[in-house]
PDB file of N, CA and C in Angstrom:
ATOM      1  N   UNK A   1     -11.862  17.372  10.961  1.00 83.00           N
ATOM      2  CA  UNK A   1     -11.180  17.774  11.763  1.00 83.00           C
ATOM      3  C   UNK A   1     -11.143  19.857  12.029  1.00 83.00           C
ATOM      4  N   UNK A   2     -11.709  20.222  11.880  1.00 83.00           N
ATOM      5  CA  UNK A   2     -11.854  21.672  11.421  1.00 83.00           C
ATOM      6  C   UNK A   2     -11.907  21.829  12.703  1.00 83.00           C
ATOM      7  N   UNK A   3     -13.446  21.242  12.630  1.00 77.00           N
ATOM      8  CA  UNK A   3     -14.433  21.482  14.615  1.00 77.00           C
ATOM      9  C   UNK A   3     -13.722  21.311  15.229  1.00 77.00           C
ATOM     10  N   UNK A   4     -12.621  20.604  15.425  1.00 81.00           N
ATOM     11  CA  UNK A   4     -11.895  20.426  16.895  1.00 81.00           C
ATOM     12  C   UNK A   4     -10.466  21.334  16.885  1.00 81.00           C
ATOM     13  N   UNK A   5     -10.759  21.981  14.587  1.00 88.00           N
ATOM     14  CA  UNK A   5      -9.812  23.075  15.167  1.00 88.00           C
ATOM     15  C   UNK A   5      -7.516  21.984  15.128  1.00 88.00           C
ATOM     16  N   UNK A   6      -8.175  21.333  14.698  1.00 90.00           N
ATOM     17  CA  UNK A   6      -6.308  20.632  13.717  1.00 90.00           C
ATOM     18  C   UNK A   6      -6.218  19.920  12.912  1.00 90.00           C
ATOM     19  N   UNK A   7      -5.049  20.652  12.415  1.00 92.00           N
ATOM     20  CA  UNK A   7      -4.705  20.702  11.360  1.00 92.00           C
ATOM     21  C   UNK A   7      -3.006  19.900  11.518  1.00 92.00           C
ATOM     22  N   UNK A   8      -2.907  19.371  10.147  1.00 93.00           N
ATOM     23  CA  UNK A   8      -1.533  18.392   9.741  1.00 93.00           C
ATOM     24  C   UNK A   8      -1.653  18.922   8.398  1.00 93.00           C
ATOM     25  N   UNK A   9      -0.476  18.622   8.455  1.00 92.00           N
ATOM     26  CA  UNK A   9       0.220  19.085   6.056  1.00 92.00           C
ATOM     27  C   UNK A   9       0.437  18.291   5.668  1.00 92.00           C
ATOM     28  N   UNK A  10       0.446  15.910   6.841  1.00 93.00           N
ATOM     29  CA  UNK A  10       0.841  14.941   6.065  1.00 93.00           C
ATOM     30  C   UNK A  10      -0.640  13.963   6.515  1.00 93.00           C
ATOM     31  N   UNK A  11      -0.207  13.396   5.560  1.00 91.00           N
ATOM     32  CA  UNK A  11      -1.410  12.228   4.920  1.00 91.00           C
ATOM     33  C   UNK A  11      -1.464  11.588   7.017  1.00 91.00           C
ATOM     34  N   UNK A  12      -0.489  10.514   6.897  1.00 92.00           N
ATOM     35  CA  UNK A  12      -0.414  10.895   8.575  1.00 92.00           C
ATOM     36  C   UNK A  12      -0.434  11.072   9.595  1.00 92.00           C
ATOM     37  N   UNK A  13       0.088  12.583   9.018  1.00 94.00           N
ATOM     38  CA  UNK A  13      -0.732  13.300  10.821  1.00 94.00           C
ATOM     39  C   UNK A  13      -2.129  13.523  10.575  1.00 94.00           C
ATOM     40  N   UNK A  14      -2.699  13.656  10.669  1.00 93.00           N
ATOM     41  CA  UNK A  14      -3.949  13.160   9.910  1.00 93.00           C
ATOM     42  C   UNK A  14      -4.750  12.089  10.559  1.00 93.00           C
ATOM     43  N   UNK A  15      -4.619  11.578  10.728  1.00 94.00           N
ATOM     44  CA  UNK A  15      -4.669  10.491  10.550  1.00 94.00           C
ATOM     45  C   UNK A  15      -4.809   9.752  11.806  1.00 94.00           C
ATOM     46  N   UNK A  16      -2.900  10.181  12.032  1.00 95.00           N
ATOM     47  CA  UNK A  16      -2.988  10.734  13.935  1.00 95.00           C
ATOM     48  C   UNK A  16      -4.139  11.483  15.097  1.00 95.00           C
ATOM     49  N   UNK A  17      -3.980  12.492  13.918  1.00 94.00           N
ATOM     50  CA  UNK A  17      -5.487  13.678  14.512  1.00 94.00           C
ATOM     51  C   UNK A  17      -6.521  13.228  14.652  1.00 94.00           C
ATOM     52  N   UNK A  18      -6.952  12.527  13.551  1.00 94.00           N
ATOM     53  CA  UNK A  18      -7.849  11.975  13.630  1.00 94.00           C
ATOM     54  C   UNK A  18      -8.050  10.379  14.209  1.00 94.00           C
ATOM     55  N   UNK A  19      -7.730   9.531  14.719  1.00 95.00           N
ATOM     56  CA  UNK A  19      -7.484   8.851  15.802  1.00 95.00           C
ATOM     57  C   UNK A  19      -7.292   9.471  16.788  1.00 95.00           C
ATOM     58  N   UNK A  20      -6.969  10.461  18.004  1.00 94.00           N
ATOM     59  CA  UNK A  20      -7.308  10.967  18.257  1.00 94.00           C
ATOM     60  C   UNK A  20      -7.640  12.321  19.347  1.00 94.00           C
ATOM     61  N   UNK A  21      -7.909  12.643  18.141  1.00 93.00           N
ATOM     62  CA  UNK A  21      -9.122  13.646  18.908  1.00 93.00           C
ATOM     63  C   UNK A  21     -11.180  13.069  17.953  1.00 93.00           C
ATOM     64  N   UNK A  22     -11.067  11.748  17.284  1.00 94.00           N
ATOM     65  CA  UNK A  22     -12.530  11.065  17.807  1.00 94.00           C
ATOM     66  C   UNK A  22     -12.524   9.361  17.569  1.00 94.00           C
ATOM     67  N   UNK A  23     -11.516   9.120  18.145  1.00 95.00           N
ATOM     68  CA  UNK A  23     -11.045   7.009  18.167  1.00 95.00           C
ATOM     69  C   UNK A  23     -11.458   7.410  18.963  1.00 95.00           C
ATOM     70  N   UNK A  24     -10.226   7.755  20.297  1.00 94.00           N
ATOM     71  CA  UNK A  24     -10.008   8.299  21.365  1.00 94.00           C
ATOM     72  C   UNK A  24     -10.831   8.146  22.707  1.00 94.00           C
ATOM     73  N   UNK A  25     -11.727   9.444  21.773  1.00 93.00           N
ATOM     74  CA  UNK A  25     -12.370  10.588  22.126  1.00 93.00           C
ATOM     75  C   UNK A  25     -14.064   9.326  22.331  1.00 93.00           C
ATOM     76  N   UNK A  26     -13.893   7.920  22.100  1.00 95.00           N
ATOM     77  CA  UNK A  26     -15.513   6.738  21.667  1.00 95.00           C
ATOM     78  C   UNK A  26     -16.485   8.420  20.843  1.00 95.00           C
ATOM     79  N   UNK A  27     -15.829   9.117  19.627  1.00 94.00           N
ATOM     80  CA  UNK A  27     -16.950   9.361  18.543  1.00 94.00           C
ATOM     81  C   UNK A  27     -17.071   8.898  17.837  1.00 94.00           C
ATOM     82  N   UNK A  28     -16.067   7.875  17.425  1.00 96.00           N
ATOM     83  CA  UNK A  28     -16.355   7.659  15.980  1.00 96.00           C
ATOM     84  C   UNK A  28     -15.908   5.550  16.948  1.00 96.00           C
ATOM     85  N   UNK A  29     -16.296   4.904  16.840  1.00 96.00           N
ATOM     86  CA  UNK A  29     -16.441   3.131  17.075  1.00 96.00           C
ATOM     87  C   UNK A  29     -15.041   2.973  15.632  1.00 96.00           C
ATOM     88  N   UNK A  30     -14.035   2.366  16.917  1.00 96.00           N
ATOM     89  CA  UNK A  30     -12.495   2.413  16.436  1.00 96.00           C
ATOM     90  C   UNK A  30     -12.630   1.268  15.523  1.00 96.00           C
ATOM     91  N   UNK A  31     -13.518   0.077  15.512  1.00 96.00           N
ATOM     92  CA  UNK A  31     -13.980  -0.625  14.827  1.00 96.00           C
ATOM     93  C   UNK A  31     -13.965  -0.432  13.431  1.00 96.00           C
ATOM     94  N   UNK A  32     -14.634   1.047  13.149  1.00 96.00           N
ATOM     95  CA  UNK A  32     -15.447   1.428  11.661  1.00 96.00           C
ATOM     96  C   UNK A  32     -14.023   2.148  11.027  1.00 96.00           C
ATOM     97  N   UNK A  33     -13.176   2.890  12.601  1.00 96.00           N
ATOM     98  CA  UNK A  33     -12.335   3.062  12.122  1.00 96.00           C
ATOM     99  C   UNK A  33     -11.218   3.043  11.327  1.00 96.00           C
ATOM    100  N   UNK A  34     -10.356   1.636  12.100  1.00 96.00           N
ATOM    101  CA  UNK A  34      -9.009   0.423  11.236  1.00 96.00           C
ATOM    102  C   UNK A  34      -9.306   1.247   9.509  1.00 96.00           C
ATOM    103  N   UNK A  35     -10.167   1.428   9.193  1.00 97.00           N
ATOM    104  CA  UNK A  35     -10.257   1.399   7.352  1.00 97.00           C
ATOM    105  C   UNK A  35      -9.412   2.394   7.611  1.00 97.00           C
ATOM    106  N   UNK A  36      -8.760   3.863   8.323  1.00 96.00           N
ATOM    107  CA  UNK A  36      -8.566   5.441   6.953  1.00 96.00           C
ATOM    108  C   UNK A  36      -7.129   4.142   7.055  1.00 96.00           C
ATOM    109  N   UNK A  37      -6.712   4.161   8.847  1.00 95.00           N
ATOM    110  CA  UNK A  37      -5.152   3.874   8.034  1.00 95.00           C
ATOM    111  C   UNK A  37      -4.925   2.897   7.357  1.00 95.00           C
ATOM    112  N   UNK A  38      -6.222   1.187   7.690  1.00 95.00           N
ATOM    113  CA  UNK A  38      -6.202   1.179   6.483  1.00 95.00           C
ATOM    114  C   UNK A  38      -5.884   0.932   4.881  1.00 95.00           C
ATOM    115  N   UNK A  39      -7.080   1.883   4.524  1.00 95.00           N
ATOM    116  CA  UNK A  39      -7.446   2.369   3.521  1.00 95.00           C
ATOM    117  C   UNK A  39      -6.318   2.940   3.167  1.00 95.00           C
ATOM    118  N   UNK A  40      -5.304   3.923   3.560  1.00 95.00           N
ATOM    119  CA  UNK A  40      -4.224   4.614   3.723  1.00 95.00           C
ATOM    120  C   UNK A  40      -2.817   4.199   2.493  1.00 95.00           C
ATOM    121  N   UNK A  41      -2.862   2.459   3.629  1.00 94.00           N
ATOM    122  CA  UNK A  41      -1.814   1.663   3.756  1.00 94.00           C
ATOM    123  C   UNK A  41      -1.731   1.447   1.811  1.00 94.00           C
ATOM    124  N   UNK A  42      -3.212   0.652   1.956  1.00 93.00           N
ATOM    125  CA  UNK A  42      -3.404  -0.174   0.286  1.00 93.00           C
ATOM    126  C   UNK A  42      -2.792   1.184  -0.463  1.00 93.00           C
ATOM    127  N   UNK A  43      -3.696   2.063  -0.658  1.00 93.00           N
ATOM    128  CA  UNK A  43      -2.917   3.772  -1.821  1.00 93.00           C
ATOM    129  C   UNK A  43      -1.587   3.553  -2.129  1.00 93.00           C
ATOM    130  N   UNK A  44      -1.469   3.921  -0.659  1.00 94.00           N
ATOM    131  CA  UNK A  44       0.693   4.189  -0.452  1.00 94.00           C
ATOM    132  C   UNK A  44       1.216   2.497  -1.074  1.00 94.00           C
ATOM    133  N   UNK A  45       0.864   1.506  -1.801  1.00 93.00           N
ATOM    134  CA  UNK A  45       1.279   0.568  -1.595  1.00 93.00           C
ATOM    135  C   UNK A  45       0.492   0.149  -2.951  1.00 93.00           C
ATOM    136  N   UNK A  46      -0.480   0.584  -3.773  1.00 93.00           N
ATOM    137  CA  UNK A  46      -0.907   0.791  -5.285  1.00 93.00           C
ATOM    138  C   UNK A  46       0.061   1.997  -6.116  1.00 93.00           C
ATOM    139  N   UNK A  47       0.249   2.836  -5.009  1.00 93.00           N
ATOM    140  CA  UNK A  47       0.079   3.797  -5.931  1.00 93.00           C
ATOM    141  C   UNK A  47       2.115   4.270  -5.571  1.00 93.00           C
ATOM    142  N   UNK A  48       2.781   3.343  -4.930  1.00 94.00           N
ATOM    143  CA  UNK A  48       4.287   4.037  -5.454  1.00 94.00           C
ATOM    144  C   UNK A  48       5.208   2.117  -5.117  1.00 94.00           C
ATOM    145  N   UNK A  49       4.314   0.986  -4.964  1.00 92.00           N
ATOM    146  CA  UNK A  49       5.525  -0.039  -4.634  1.00 92.00           C
ATOM    147  C   UNK A  49       4.448  -0.774  -6.663  1.00 92.00           C
ATOM    148  N   UNK A  50       6.396  -1.422  -6.432  1.00 92.00           N
ATOM    149  CA  UNK A  50       6.282  -2.016  -7.533  1.00 92.00           C
ATOM    150  C   UNK A  50       4.091  -3.434  -8.607  1.00 92.00           C
ATOM    151  N   UNK A  51       3.898  -3.339  -8.884  1.00 92.00           N
ATOM    152  CA  UNK A  51       3.246  -4.287  -9.347  1.00 92.00           C
ATOM    153  C   UNK A  51       3.058  -5.334  -8.376  1.00 92.00           C
ATOM    154  N   UNK A  52       1.486  -4.294  -7.622  1.00 92.00           N
ATOM    155  CA  UNK A  52       0.549  -4.779  -6.579  1.00 92.00           C
ATOM    156  C   UNK A  52      -1.110  -4.807  -7.201  1.00 92.00           C
ATOM    157  N   UNK A  53      -1.296  -5.689  -7.033  1.00 92.00           N
ATOM    158  CA  UNK A  53      -2.450  -7.004  -7.458  1.00 92.00           C
ATOM    159  C   UNK A  53      -3.710  -6.524  -6.888  1.00 92.00           C
ATOM    160  N   UNK A  54      -5.178  -6.444  -6.906  1.00 92.00           N
ATOM    161  CA  UNK A  54      -5.753  -5.831  -5.667  1.00 92.00           C
ATOM    162  C   UNK A  54      -7.235  -7.281  -6.219  1.00 92.00           C
ATOM    163  N   UNK A  55      -7.247  -7.877  -5.927  1.00 95.00           N
ATOM    164  CA  UNK A  55      -8.570  -8.424  -6.294  1.00 95.00           C
ATOM    165  C   UNK A  55      -9.963  -7.798  -6.332  1.00 95.00           C
ATOM    166  N   UNK A  56     -10.494  -8.701  -7.382  1.00 97.00           N
ATOM    167  CA  UNK A  56     -12.171  -7.450  -6.382  1.00 97.00           C
ATOM    168  C   UNK A  56     -12.670  -7.700  -5.725  1.00 97.00           C
ATOM    169  N   UNK A  57     -12.541  -9.131  -4.580  1.00 97.00           N
ATOM    170  CA  UNK A  57     -12.884  -9.368  -2.841  1.00 97.00           C
ATOM    171  C   UNK A  57     -11.989  -8.464  -2.148  1.00 97.00           C
ATOM    172  N   UNK A  58     -10.985  -7.806  -2.869  1.00 95.00           N
ATOM    173  CA  UNK A  58     -10.418  -7.047  -1.468  1.00 95.00           C
ATOM    174  C   UNK A  58     -11.118  -5.597  -1.909  1.00 95.00           C
ATOM    175  N   UNK A  59     -11.034  -4.668  -3.095  1.00 95.00           N
ATOM    176  CA  UNK A  59     -11.763  -3.779  -3.212  1.00 95.00           C
ATOM    177  C   UNK A  59     -13.230  -3.695  -2.745  1.00 95.00           C
ATOM    178  N   UNK A  60     -13.499  -4.663  -2.408  1.00 97.00           N
ATOM    179  CA  UNK A  60     -15.463  -5.196  -2.717  1.00 97.00           C
ATOM    180  C   UNK A  60     -15.367  -5.294  -1.668  1.00 97.00           C
ATOM    181  N   UNK A  61     -14.508  -5.476   0.110  1.00 96.00           N
ATOM    182  CA  UNK A  61     -14.543  -5.516   0.907  1.00 96.00           C
ATOM    183  C   UNK A  61     -13.819  -4.063   1.978  1.00 96.00           C
ATOM    184  N   UNK A  62     -13.071  -3.669   1.010  1.00 96.00           N
ATOM    185  CA  UNK A  62     -12.434  -2.164   1.161  1.00 96.00           C
ATOM    186  C   UNK A  62     -13.680  -0.775   0.913  1.00 96.00           C
ATOM    187  N   UNK A  63     -14.437  -1.287   0.202  1.00 96.00           N
ATOM    188  CA  UNK A  63     -15.209   0.065  -0.691  1.00 96.00           C
ATOM    189  C   UNK A  63     -16.702  -0.550   1.083  1.00 96.00           C
ATOM    190  N   UNK A  64     -17.098  -0.802   1.411  1.00 98.00           N
ATOM    191  CA  UNK A  64     -17.849  -1.572   2.646  1.00 98.00           C
ATOM    192  C   UNK A  64     -17.507  -0.820   3.401  1.00 98.00           C
ATOM    193  N   UNK A  65     -16.261  -0.736   4.628  1.00 97.00           N
ATOM    194  CA  UNK A  65     -15.579  -0.800   5.644  1.00 97.00           C
ATOM    195  C   UNK A  65     -15.846   0.445   4.714  1.00 97.00           C
ATOM    196  N   UNK A  66     -15.757   1.648   4.106  1.00 97.00           N
ATOM    197  CA  UNK A  66     -14.763   2.294   3.664  1.00 97.00           C
ATOM    198  C   UNK A  66     -16.419   2.865   4.013  1.00 97.00           C
ATOM    199  N   UNK A  67     -17.143   2.777   3.443  1.00 98.00           N
ATOM    200  CA  UNK A  67     -19.509   3.356   3.389  1.00 98.00           C
ATOM    201  C   UNK A  67     -18.578   3.409   4.703  1.00 98.00           C
ATOM    202  N   UNK A  68     -19.366   1.801   5.022  1.00 98.00           N
ATOM    203  CA  UNK A  68     -19.403   2.879   6.851  1.00 98.00           C
ATOM    204  C   UNK A  68     -18.881   3.381   7.112  1.00 98.00           C
ATOM    205  N   UNK A  69     -17.729   3.603   7.333  1.00 98.00           N
ATOM    206  CA  UNK A  69     -16.709   5.058   7.949  1.00 98.00           C
ATOM    207  C   UNK A  69     -17.573   5.857   7.806  1.00 98.00           C
ATOM    208  N   UNK A  70     -17.526   6.387   5.948  1.00 97.00           N
ATOM    209  CA  UNK A  70     -18.098   7.192   5.771  1.00 97.00           C
ATOM    210  C   UNK A  70     -19.754   7.806   6.450  1.00 97.00           C
ATOM    211  N   UNK A  71     -19.893   6.793   6.496  1.00 98.00           N
ATOM    212  CA  UNK A  71     -21.102   6.911   7.015  1.00 98.00           C
ATOM    213  C   UNK A  71     -21.322   7.387   8.395  1.00 98.00           C
ATOM    214  N   UNK A  72     -20.436   7.432   9.161  1.00 97.00           N
ATOM    215  CA  UNK A  72     -20.691   7.404  10.932  1.00 97.00           C
ATOM    216  C   UNK A  72     -19.700   8.892  11.064  1.00 97.00           C
ATOM    217  N   UNK A  73     -18.927   8.891  10.688  1.00 95.00           N
ATOM    218  CA  UNK A  73     -18.031  10.220   9.662  1.00 95.00           C
ATOM    219  C   UNK A  73     -19.391  10.971   9.664  1.00 95.00           C
ATOM    220  N   UNK A  74     -20.272  10.836   8.506  1.00 95.00           N
ATOM    221  CA  UNK A  74     -21.390  12.193   8.516  1.00 95.00           C
ATOM    222  C   UNK A  74     -22.541  11.962   9.371  1.00 95.00           C
ATOM    223  N   UNK A  75     -22.673  11.125   9.879  1.00 95.00           N
ATOM    224  CA  UNK A  75     -23.520  10.840  11.554  1.00 95.00           C
ATOM    225  C   UNK A  75     -22.890  12.098  11.912  1.00 95.00           C
ATOM    226  N   UNK A  76     -21.187  11.811  12.740  1.00 94.00           N
ATOM    227  CA  UNK A  76     -20.923  12.395  13.355  1.00 94.00           C
ATOM    228  C   UNK A  76     -21.672  14.258  13.305  1.00 94.00           C
ATOM    229  N   UNK A  77     -20.547  14.315  12.228  1.00 91.00           N
ATOM    230  CA  UNK A  77     -20.330  16.308  11.538  1.00 91.00           C
ATOM    231  C   UNK A  77     -21.910  16.808  12.017  1.00 91.00           C
ATOM    232  N   UNK A  78     -23.042  15.770  11.445  1.00 91.00           N
ATOM    233  CA  UNK A  78     -23.965  16.340  11.951  1.00 91.00           C
ATOM    234  C   UNK A  78     -24.167  16.617  12.973  1.00 91.00           C
ATOM    235  N   UNK A  79     -23.904  15.682  13.473  1.00 90.00           N
ATOM    236  CA  UNK A  79     -24.728  15.881  15.304  1.00 90.00           C
ATOM    237  C   UNK A  79     -23.644  17.093  15.752  1.00 90.00           C
ATOM    238  N   UNK A  80     -22.154  16.722  15.873  1.00 86.00           N
ATOM    239  CA  UNK A  80     -20.967  18.233  15.710  1.00 86.00           C
ATOM    240  C   UNK A  80     -21.264  19.101  15.289  1.00 86.00           C
ATOM    241  N   UNK A  81     -22.034  19.373  14.258  1.00 85.00           N
ATOM    242  CA  UNK A  81     -22.870  21.169  13.476  1.00 85.00           C
ATOM    243  C   UNK A  81     -24.021  21.501  14.592  1.00 85.00           C
ATOM    244  N   UNK A  82     -24.635  20.691  14.482  1.00 78.00           N
ATOM    245  CA  UNK A  82     -26.237  20.579  14.856  1.00 78.00           C
ATOM    246  C   UNK A  82     -25.994  21.103  16.749  1.00 78.00           C
ATOM    247  N   UNK A  83     -24.789  20.928  17.240  1.00 72.00           N
ATOM    248  CA  UNK A  83     -24.782  21.065  18.686  1.00 72.00           C
ATOM    249  C   UNK A  83     -24.098  22.378  18.634  1.00 72.00           C
ATOM    250  N   UNK A  84     -23.367  22.194  17.805  1.00 66.00           N
ATOM    251  CA  UNK A  84     -22.599  23.565  17.960  1.00 66.00           C
ATOM    252  C   UNK A  84     -22.877  24.542  17.946  1.00 66.00           C
ATOM    253  N   UNK A  85     -24.091  24.753  17.039  1.00 63.00           N
ATOM    254  CA  UNK A  85     -25.153  25.816  16.976  1.00 63.00           C
ATOM    255  C   UNK A  85     -26.917  26.122  17.842  1.00 63.00           C
ATOM    256  N   UNK A  86     -26.669  25.185  18.752  1.00 52.00           N
ATOM    257  CA  UNK A  86     -27.588  25.537  19.585  1.00 52.00           C
ATOM    258  C   UNK A  86     -28.746  24.683  19.492  1.00 52.00           C
ATOM    259  N   UNK A  87     -28.978  23.727  17.798  1.00 45.00           N
ATOM    260  CA  UNK A  87     -29.997  23.586  17.920  1.00 45.00           C
ATOM    261  C   UNK A  87     -31.126  21.801  18.592  1.00 45.00           C
ATOM    262  N   UNK A  88     -29.546  21.218  19.225  1.00 44.00           N
ATOM    263  CA  UNK A  88     -30.362  20.068  19.547  1.00 44.00           C
ATOM    264  C   UNK A  88     -30.581  20.755  20.807  1.00 44.00           C
TER     265      UNK A  88
END
């Protein structure tokens, strides 16, 4: 987000800006990026709702999806930083 010079004071705003600047522009695959709002919603539910149950299978699946998301973001960040520094 810093490389795009955009910021938000709310988590939902950051997610929206990420979708607009990285997913809509096809810098991050939309399928991979779906985990961001999904994980945020799951976190909201488990933090603020009463008696939320999360199965080990759900945790494992979410963990795999988040790992793919992080890997893709790291790859993009490396590419953007290298491009920005004129090293390519």
